[in-house]
Short mmCIF file of C-alpha atoms in Angstrom, two decimals:
data_model
loop_
_atom_site.label_atom_id
_atom_site.label_comp_id
_atom_site.label_asym_id
_atom_site.label_seq_id
_atom_site.Cartn_x
_atom_site.Cartn_y
_atom_site.Cartn_z
CA ALA A 1 67.61 107.87 118.62
CA ARG A 2 64.10 108.97 118.44
CA GLN A 3 62.51 107.11 114.58
CA TRP A 4 59.73 108.37 112.90
CA THR A 5 58.24 107.46 109.72
CA PHE A 6 56.61 110.40 107.62
CA PRO A 7 54.66 110.03 104.15
CA LYS A 8 58.11 111.14 102.18
CA ARG A 9 60.89 109.93 104.90
CA GLN A 10 61.81 108.38 107.39
CA CYS A 11 63.38 110.55 110.46
CA ALA A 12 66.06 109.62 113.18
CA VAL A 13 66.30 112.56 115.32
CA PRO A 14 69.14 112.29 118.43
CA ASP A 15 68.24 112.26 121.73
CA MET A 16 70.43 115.19 122.36
CA MET A 17 67.87 117.62 119.52
CA PRO A 18 65.00 118.62 121.49
CA VAL A 19 62.41 118.70 118.40
CA PRO A 20 59.44 117.30 119.63
CA ILE A 21 57.37 114.90 116.36
CA LEU A 22 55.62 118.16 114.76
CA ALA A 23 58.15 120.48 114.66
CA THR A 24 60.45 117.69 113.25
CA TRP A 25 57.79 117.32 110.30
CA ILE A 26 57.77 120.75 109.61
CA VAL A 27 61.40 121.42 109.31
CA ALA A 28 62.19 118.29 107.27
CA GLU A 29 59.23 119.62 104.66
CA ALA A 30 60.63 122.95 104.70
CA THR A 31 64.30 121.76 104.30
CA ALA A 32 63.30 119.57 101.68
CA GLY A 33 62.12 122.48 99.57
CA ALA A 34 64.33 125.06 100.25
CA ASN A 35 67.28 126.03 97.92
CA PRO A 36 69.62 127.20 99.25
CA ILE A 37 69.87 125.69 102.42
CA VAL A 38 71.68 128.10 104.69
CA ALA A 39 73.53 125.94 107.52
CA SER A 40 76.43 125.81 110.31
CA SER A 41 79.07 123.38 111.05
CA VAL A 42 75.82 121.35 112.27
CA ALA A 43 74.72 120.91 108.73
CA GLU A 44 75.08 116.79 108.67
CA VAL A 45 73.61 116.05 111.31
CA THR A 46 70.46 118.45 110.58
CA ARG A 47 70.58 116.33 107.26
CA HIS A 48 70.67 112.67 108.63
CA ALA A 49 68.17 113.63 111.44
CA PHE A 50 65.32 114.39 108.55
CA GLY A 51 65.74 111.89 106.51
CA LEU A 52 67.12 114.01 103.37
CA ASP A 53 68.75 112.99 100.19
CA PRO A 54 72.89 113.81 100.61
CA ALA A 55 73.08 114.50 96.89
CA SER A 56 70.35 116.95 96.65
CA TRP A 57 71.39 118.08 99.88
CA GLU A 58 74.51 118.78 98.88
CA ARG A 59 73.76 120.78 95.70
CA ARG A 60 71.39 123.09 97.76
CA LEU A 61 74.09 123.67 100.79
CA LEU A 62 75.43 126.50 101.98
CA ILE A 63 77.74 126.83 105.03
CA ALA A 64 77.51 130.63 106.97
CA HIS A 65 78.01 131.68 110.21
CA PRO A 66 76.15 134.55 111.83
CA PRO A 67 78.24 137.59 112.46
CA VAL A 68 79.70 137.71 116.10
CA THR A 69 79.62 141.79 116.93
CA LEU A 70 80.34 142.94 120.48
CA ASN A 71 78.28 146.23 120.55
CA GLY A 72 81.45 148.14 119.01
CA GLN A 73 84.18 146.23 120.99
CA VAL A 74 87.37 145.07 120.23
CA PRO A 75 87.80 141.52 119.71
CA ALA A 76 90.33 139.87 122.13
CA THR A 77 92.70 138.11 120.35
CA ARG A 78 93.08 135.77 123.08
CA SER A 79 91.16 134.07 126.03
CA VAL A 80 93.03 135.38 129.34
CA PRO A 81 95.23 132.52 131.83
CA PRO A 82 92.46 130.62 134.09
CA GLY A 83 93.22 131.80 137.88
CA ALA A 84 91.70 130.50 140.92
CA ALA A 85 89.65 133.90 141.71
CA GLN A 86 87.79 133.96 138.27
CA ARG A 87 84.47 133.52 138.01
CA ILE A 88 82.91 131.12 136.58
CA VAL A 89 79.69 131.93 133.92
CA PHE A 90 76.47 130.50 133.01
CA SER A 91 75.68 132.54 130.14
CA SER A 92 72.63 130.93 128.39
CA LYS A 93 69.14 131.93 128.57
CA LEU A 94 67.64 129.91 131.77
CA GLN A 95 66.02 127.08 129.78
CA GLU A 96 65.94 123.31 129.99
CA ILE A 97 67.82 123.20 126.82
CA LYS A 98 70.42 124.77 127.99
CA ARG A 99 71.26 122.52 131.14
CA PRO A 100 71.58 125.40 133.16
CA GLU A 101 70.55 122.10 136.12
CA VAL A 102 74.04 120.22 134.78
CA PHE A 103 76.00 123.63 134.90
CA VAL A 104 74.98 124.03 138.75
CA ARG A 105 75.73 120.26 139.60
CA GLY A 106 79.10 120.26 137.91
CA VAL A 107 80.45 123.22 139.49
CA ALA A 108 79.19 122.45 143.41
CA GLN A 109 81.51 119.58 142.54
CA PHE A 110 84.09 121.54 141.22
CA LEU A 111 83.75 124.21 144.26
CA GLU A 112 83.70 121.03 146.69
CA SER A 113 86.96 119.55 145.30
CA THR A 114 89.18 122.63 144.55
CA PRO A 115 88.82 124.66 147.89
CA GLU A 116 91.31 126.47 146.25
CA PHE A 117 89.25 128.01 143.86
CA VAL A 118 88.29 131.65 145.33
CA GLY A 119 85.89 132.36 142.27
CA THR A 120 82.42 133.29 142.11
CA VAL A 121 79.52 131.31 140.25
CA ASN A 122 77.29 134.33 138.18
CA PHE A 123 74.75 133.70 135.86
CA ALA A 124 74.65 136.26 133.25
CA CYS A 125 71.11 136.16 131.86
CA PRO A 126 67.73 136.78 133.63
CA VAL A 127 66.52 135.45 136.19
CA ALA A 128 62.58 135.01 136.12
CA LEU A 129 61.36 133.51 139.40
CA GLY A 130 59.12 130.29 137.99
CA PRO A 131 58.83 126.63 138.65
CA TYR A 132 62.02 125.67 136.66
CA ALA A 133 64.54 128.68 137.87
CA LYS A 134 63.48 127.59 141.43
CA ALA A 135 64.28 123.99 140.41
CA VAL A 136 67.68 125.72 138.96
CA LEU A 137 68.49 127.41 142.38
CA ASP A 138 67.51 124.41 144.83
CA ALA A 139 70.35 122.30 143.04
CA VAL A 140 73.36 125.03 144.94
CA PRO A 141 74.04 123.16 147.62
CA PRO A 142 72.94 125.54 150.60
CA ASP A 143 76.76 125.76 151.68
CA GLN A 144 77.86 127.21 148.57
CA ARG A 145 74.50 129.91 147.93
CA HIS A 146 76.96 133.06 148.89
CA ARG A 147 78.95 132.19 146.03
CA PHE A 148 76.41 131.57 143.78
CA ILE A 149 74.94 135.31 141.89
CA PHE A 150 71.88 135.59 139.84
CA PRO A 151 71.26 138.93 138.70
CA PRO A 152 67.19 139.82 138.24
CA GLN A 153 67.91 141.58 135.12
CA LEU A 154 71.19 142.53 133.17
CA SER A 155 71.98 145.01 130.76
CA THR A 156 73.87 144.14 127.47
CA ALA A 157 77.06 145.91 128.86
CA GLU A 158 76.82 144.64 132.44
CA ARG A 159 76.49 140.99 130.77
CA ASP A 160 79.42 141.39 128.01
CA GLY A 161 81.63 142.71 131.60
CA ILE A 162 80.74 139.66 133.47
CA VAL A 163 82.20 137.37 130.71
CA ALA A 164 84.84 138.96 129.62
CA GLY A 165 87.89 137.66 131.37
CA SER A 166 85.97 134.83 132.97
CA ILE A 167 85.04 130.89 132.85
CA VAL A 168 82.24 130.04 130.52
CA VAL A 169 80.95 127.09 130.90
CA PHE A 170 78.56 125.56 127.99
CA ALA A 171 76.57 122.06 129.47
CA THR A 172 74.13 121.90 126.44
CA ALA A 173 74.29 118.68 124.49
CA PHE A 174 73.11 120.17 121.22
CA GLU A 175 73.20 123.44 119.64
CA SER A 176 73.17 124.49 115.85
CA TYR A 177 75.69 127.21 116.17
CA CYS A 178 75.26 128.31 119.90
CA LEU A 179 76.26 132.12 119.56
CA ALA A 180 76.88 132.49 123.21
CA ALA A 181 80.01 130.65 122.64
CA TYR A 182 81.65 132.58 119.84
CA GLU A 183 80.89 136.15 122.06
CA ALA A 184 82.23 134.23 125.30
CA ALA A 185 85.67 134.35 123.00
CA ALA A 186 85.68 137.30 121.54
CA LEU A 187 85.14 138.83 125.06
CA GLY A 188 88.24 136.99 125.97
CA ALA A 189 86.45 134.51 127.84
CA VAL A 190 87.93 130.59 128.67
CA VAL A 191 85.02 128.90 127.29
CA VAL A 192 84.43 125.23 128.10
CA ALA A 193 82.32 123.26 126.01
CA ASN A 194 80.51 120.05 125.96
CA HIS A 195 82.27 118.03 123.27
CA THR A 196 79.84 115.70 122.61
CA ASN A 197 77.73 118.61 121.39
CA PRO A 198 78.20 119.02 117.60
CA ALA A 199 78.25 122.55 117.66
CA PHE A 200 81.44 122.07 119.12
CA GLY A 201 82.82 118.95 117.37
CA PRO A 202 84.93 118.15 114.08
CA GLY A 203 84.83 120.34 111.75
CA THR A 204 83.64 123.33 113.75
CA PRO A 205 86.29 126.36 114.94
CA TRP A 206 86.43 124.49 118.50
CA ARG A 207 88.29 121.87 117.13
#
């Protein structure tokens, strides 16, 4: 963890939380004075990271989760069975915090070791060309590039159509909630998540 001492408190921000020092101070001060504190299932991780008093925190804490809406679609009651021809999907934003390069490396290793899998690998998010996006695309092995699909732009309906019935992977190390994972599950996708991410850990609907 990164240890930072401020005038009123000492913070110990886990390395998995990508919060710079100034943002840490601002959030810690704002949260310290908030009443109520509305948080998701990673509330305790947040409290500990920002060095806030447990008793005061518990008195003001309200656990609430954002609603998962599917643009009028009926939520699936179960995930589809995994198959050898399914899509493997990255549905998060193409940002470093979402670790798309980890997704690419992991899926590439899976494709290499599992020749019986014949599905495609889809990015269900806009891929705007830039240095980071180029680095992610360059991480795809040349002999597998025909199986990786990077759409320039998708409508909400098109994105939902790709996610539904797919295998959707979330490689992030930290999320406050990860709405995209709940949306994928509600669309009937098989959700594969990083078990070290507290948003998918004990005390959440995923465990």
